[in-house]
Amino acid sequence: SVKIAAFGSERDVFSEESQQPPSLIRSYLGRSVLVSQVDSSLSSTHGQNPVFTEYQACVFGNVRLVVHDCPVWDIFDSDWYTSRSLIGGADIIVIKYSVNDKTLFQELRDSYVPMIKKALNHCSVPVIISAVGARKNGVPCTCPLCTSDRRSCVTTSDGVQLAKELGATYLELHALNDFYVQKYFGGVLEYFMIQSLNQKSSEKVKKMKKTQKCHRVQPPQLEQPEKMPILKGEASQYDADLHSLLCCCPCADVAFCSEDLSTAVEAHKVILCSVSHLFMLLFEVKSPAEIRDDSILGMARSLFEVETGDTGSPVRVVVKDSIFCSCLPDILHFIYSGAFQWERLEEDIKKKLKDPEKTEQVLEKVKCILKTPGVTLSTVKDCRSRRMKRLYNTSLRLFFNTPVLADVIFKIQG
């Protein structure tokens, strides 16, 4: 279960009683699609005068939600024991006030916040401060009457300062409608509900483990059985899925072609740039000033030419070297496979060209494409070493959570 203690009134002092919408808590519970039932009852410790309203609801399917809504701050003066018990037993605390009642806000800040801080001294409970309503005096004026009206409103900075004192989350709800109540206030409230449930679940598991450890009966010492075979999990499909992008070419944004435009091979900028500073330079991810390597700059100019085309269509890159262009499918296969299977690339190019000298020339160009700026270009033989294999591993993580080459944006919680 989750327990919430709500204090304060969101009633607008400038609105008539008949025009007032339901309270914030009642609006949230009454309209939320997560609530399967709502029961309210009045509790009292002073005869017929209600101290707080208790709501019970079912949220997240089968989680019991209990809300004690105390609209009058007098409970801290008249019944300190009850108010302290409500705070001490709460998983979440909500403090509400109307932005058009400066007097009540000042009373809250000066008199009741110190009491809340005292009650919260020994527990870490999330607090939500909700400033409710639209301010009635937004038009600047210097006349005495308007100045007086302006003093009656609670500013955003006042609310933020109050939140800082309590270490609370500050929300402004300009109206008690579906957007502000369900999506804005409800979203924050449900986040803290989930955090509370996770914490309780974790504490419950720890308690069970501790109990089991204390009362567990030790098994008899028997002979150890022969070793059982270890069942391996299903192999990762990541490499295969990455390579399938090259075979099927969905969402390709690069098209390599020969000078006579007779052949074309499609690829993806982000994968090419993840293994090559030369491609970063070619697709303007990095500038020549950032690369600062003459061999990479010279190879980019002599081997490729980028043609500007229509926005949204793949960028056409002309490969000036016909021999290199004929080996491009094998080179891209090497890159999409993680850029570390150098021996396989070497064998594939040897079979295709059947000329040792041409093979070495192509491999030297591949090395320059994979070269790290400022690092001396090694011989082709060095590419067979384990050190070079680690050097040429993919770095797609470089493009995680950056706008560079991104074509998808995930909006988390709106």
Short mmCIF file of C-alpha atoms in Angstrom, two decimals, residues 143-285:
data_model
loop_
_atom_site.label_atom_id
_atom_site.label_comp_id
_atom_site.label_asym_id
_atom_site.label_seq_id
_atom_site.Cartn_x
_atom_site.Cartn_y
_atom_site.Cartn_z
CA CYS A 143 -1.69 52.65 -8.36
CA PRO A 144 -2.14 51.83 -4.64
CA LEU A 145 -5.07 49.49 -5.26
CA CYS A 146 -3.20 47.32 -7.83
CA THR A 147 -0.11 47.30 -5.64
CA SER A 148 -2.26 45.98 -2.82
CA ASP A 149 -3.74 43.30 -5.09
CA ARG A 150 -0.29 42.28 -6.24
CA ARG A 151 0.76 41.67 -2.66
CA SER A 152 -2.11 39.19 -2.30
CA CYS A 153 -0.59 36.82 -4.86
CA VAL A 154 2.11 34.26 -4.16
CA THR A 155 4.91 34.50 -6.72
CA THR A 156 6.76 31.59 -8.28
CA SER A 157 9.95 32.58 -6.47
CA ASP A 158 8.07 32.40 -3.14
CA GLY A 159 6.99 28.85 -3.90
CA VAL A 160 10.42 27.78 -5.11
CA GLN A 161 12.03 29.17 -1.95
CA LEU A 162 9.54 27.25 0.18
CA ALA A 163 10.36 24.06 -1.75
CA LYS A 164 14.08 24.60 -1.12
CA GLU A 165 13.48 24.85 2.63
CA LEU A 166 11.72 21.47 2.64
CA GLY A 167 13.79 19.81 -0.10
CA ALA A 168 10.53 19.41 -2.00
CA THR A 169 9.38 19.18 -5.64
CA TYR A 170 7.61 22.39 -6.70
CA LEU A 171 4.66 22.32 -9.13
CA GLU A 172 2.46 25.14 -10.47
CA LEU A 173 -1.06 24.00 -11.44
CA HIS A 174 -2.76 26.90 -13.22
CA ALA A 175 -6.06 25.02 -13.35
CA LEU A 176 -7.52 21.81 -11.91
CA ASN A 177 -8.15 20.25 -15.33
CA ASP A 178 -7.09 16.92 -16.85
CA PHE A 179 -3.72 18.21 -18.06
CA TYR A 180 -2.52 19.80 -14.82
CA VAL A 181 -4.12 17.27 -12.46
CA GLN A 182 -3.65 13.96 -14.30
CA LYS A 183 -0.58 14.44 -16.47
CA TYR A 184 1.42 17.01 -14.51
CA PHE A 185 0.57 16.51 -10.83
CA GLY A 186 -0.46 12.87 -11.36
CA GLY A 187 2.72 12.05 -13.27
CA VAL A 188 4.95 13.33 -10.45
CA LEU A 189 2.80 11.74 -7.74
CA GLU A 190 2.80 8.34 -9.48
CA TYR A 191 6.57 8.53 -9.94
CA PHE A 192 7.01 8.83 -6.16
CA MET A 193 4.42 6.06 -5.64
CA ILE A 194 6.50 3.69 -7.77
CA GLN A 195 9.68 4.72 -5.93
CA SER A 196 7.97 4.00 -2.60
CA LEU A 197 6.72 0.59 -3.78
CA ASN A 198 10.17 -0.34 -5.08
CA GLN A 199 11.77 0.64 -1.77
CA LYS A 200 9.24 -1.37 0.22
CA SER A 201 9.72 -4.37 -2.04
CA SER A 202 13.50 -4.15 -1.64
CA GLU A 203 13.23 -3.88 2.16
CA LYS A 204 10.82 -6.84 2.23
CA VAL A 205 13.25 -9.01 0.23
CA LYS A 206 16.14 -8.05 2.52
CA LYS A 207 14.04 -8.87 5.60
CA MET A 208 13.06 -12.26 4.17
CA LYS A 209 16.67 -13.10 3.36
CA LYS A 210 17.76 -12.11 6.85
CA THR A 211 15.01 -14.25 8.41
CA GLN A 212 15.86 -17.22 6.23
CA LYS A 213 19.52 -16.87 7.07
CA CYS A 214 18.81 -16.90 10.82
CA HIS A 215 16.37 -19.84 10.83
CA ARG A 216 17.59 -21.91 7.92
CA VAL A 217 18.32 -25.57 8.74
CA GLN A 218 21.75 -26.57 7.47
CA PRO A 219 21.65 -29.43 4.95
CA PRO A 220 23.55 -32.67 5.71
CA GLN A 221 27.09 -32.97 4.34
CA LEU A 222 26.78 -35.39 1.43
CA GLU A 223 29.25 -36.41 -1.23
CA GLN A 224 29.49 -33.85 -4.01
CA PRO A 225 27.86 -35.03 -7.25
CA GLU A 226 29.72 -35.11 -10.52
CA LYS A 227 29.93 -31.79 -12.35
CA MET A 228 26.82 -30.99 -14.30
CA PRO A 229 27.10 -29.52 -17.81
CA ILE A 230 26.71 -25.73 -17.96
CA LEU A 231 23.82 -24.63 -20.15
CA LYS A 232 24.80 -21.65 -22.26
CA GLY A 233 22.28 -18.94 -22.99
CA GLU A 234 21.17 -17.99 -26.45
CA ALA A 235 23.90 -16.23 -28.40
CA SER A 236 23.51 -12.51 -29.00
CA GLN A 237 22.08 -11.52 -32.38
CA TYR A 238 23.56 -8.01 -32.22
CA ASP A 239 26.40 -8.60 -34.70
CA ALA A 240 24.13 -10.42 -37.12
CA ASP A 241 21.46 -7.72 -36.90
CA LEU A 242 24.04 -4.99 -37.45
CA HIS A 243 25.42 -6.79 -40.50
CA SER A 244 21.91 -7.31 -41.87
CA LEU A 245 21.63 -3.54 -42.18
CA LEU A 246 24.28 -3.75 -44.89
CA CYS A 247 22.61 -6.65 -46.68
CA CYS A 248 19.08 -5.22 -46.64
CA CYS A 249 20.04 -1.51 -46.46
CA PRO A 250 16.94 -0.17 -44.67
CA CYS A 251 17.23 3.53 -43.77
CA ALA A 252 20.48 3.86 -45.75
CA ASP A 253 21.68 7.48 -45.94
CA VAL A 254 24.87 6.98 -48.02
CA ALA A 255 25.26 5.67 -51.58
CA PHE A 256 28.79 4.91 -52.80
CA CYS A 257 29.16 4.84 -56.57
CA SER A 258 31.93 4.66 -59.17
CA GLU A 259 32.96 7.66 -61.26
CA ASP A 260 30.86 6.50 -64.20
CA LEU A 261 27.91 5.94 -61.79
CA SER A 262 27.61 2.35 -63.02
CA THR A 263 27.68 0.72 -59.58
CA ALA A 264 26.26 1.77 -56.22
CA VAL A 265 26.57 0.39 -52.69
CA GLU A 266 24.41 1.77 -49.85
CA ALA A 267 25.49 2.23 -46.24
CA HIS A 268 24.79 4.21 -43.04
CA LYS A 269 26.70 7.29 -41.90
CA VAL A 270 26.60 6.51 -38.19
CA ILE A 271 28.14 3.05 -38.62
CA LEU A 272 30.85 4.35 -40.97
CA CYS A 273 31.67 7.23 -38.62
CA SER A 274 31.78 4.91 -35.62
CA VAL A 275 34.95 3.25 -37.00
CA SER A 276 36.53 6.03 -39.06
CA HIS A 277 37.68 9.60 -38.51
CA LEU A 278 37.95 9.92 -42.29
CA PHE A 279 34.22 9.30 -42.66
CA MET A 280 33.57 11.74 -39.80
CA LEU A 281 35.45 14.32 -41.86
CA LEU A 282 33.63 13.32 -45.06
CA PHE A 283 30.17 13.67 -43.51
CA GLU A 284 31.07 16.84 -41.53
CA VAL A 285 30.80 15.24 -38.10
#
